C-alpha angles and dihedrals in degrees: 000000000000109000095021142088120261137174108232135178122244108238105165139023122210135170092263099045144294133310116223128201104254096177109214089009092061124220114351121202121230103196116233094248090064098045114114117228118266098024118148139177110290095032120120122230132193107228141164115240121215143135121274125221089282092050093251118144109252139168132227136182089215112110118230121218088238138008128215108299093026135096132223143165109256138176123237109237099176143007126199139164092289103045144287132311119216132197105242098167098274132100088245112065123230114254120223112188118217090249089060095053116102088199125007107280120233128209112256094023125104131225139182107247138178116231114223142160113246127217092273093053096255120138110238140164132235133192090197090097096171088069090063106027128058118242091196127084095222090183096300096115140034132209115284092009114153113242141171114251135200112192106231112175144341116258133189088257098042130284134341112221134188111237118214089332093288112071141039124231139169130248106199115224090244090058094052102092091188132022111279130206134203111268096035116133120205146143117270143164139233104255100183141344103225124221089257088056093249119139129243117195138204132193099218129048116248 
């Protein structure tokens, strides 16, 4: 549940917010500043579940750019001795440790990152997308299949792109009819499945 959206029932009202029924997680606080008007005990709310700055499970009605297991293009709002902090649509920024940065992140720049839960249960980000997304077809796609693409990074051969949120493929420079930039979303197609099972992409159907 942590790092994802859930629809939970309001079971208690207090001065500082509402408590929601988190099932095995117990009662989960929705702070007062996130409570929609007109809510009452017994109502159901769609909320995002995450850990606050004290690692306590908490709910919010804010909508993150990506949940655990998803990728999104996010801007770096701060960098310190431990890593970078990205704006992911919540009041609490997303932490990206140095070890999870494909290249050193710079404040004011944006990167495509994968959101994941680390070994301690914290929600973090990583720009090392190949750790989280498969670069092999493994029977999931077929030639000329239409797919949704998120441009991730430049590469010596062209552009790496995320396919349907689950895989990584390559758009060769010769197949990019216009300059592309990380963060762009577009329709694309499977151009070829290479002998090594890697995926080449194209932006126009043959």
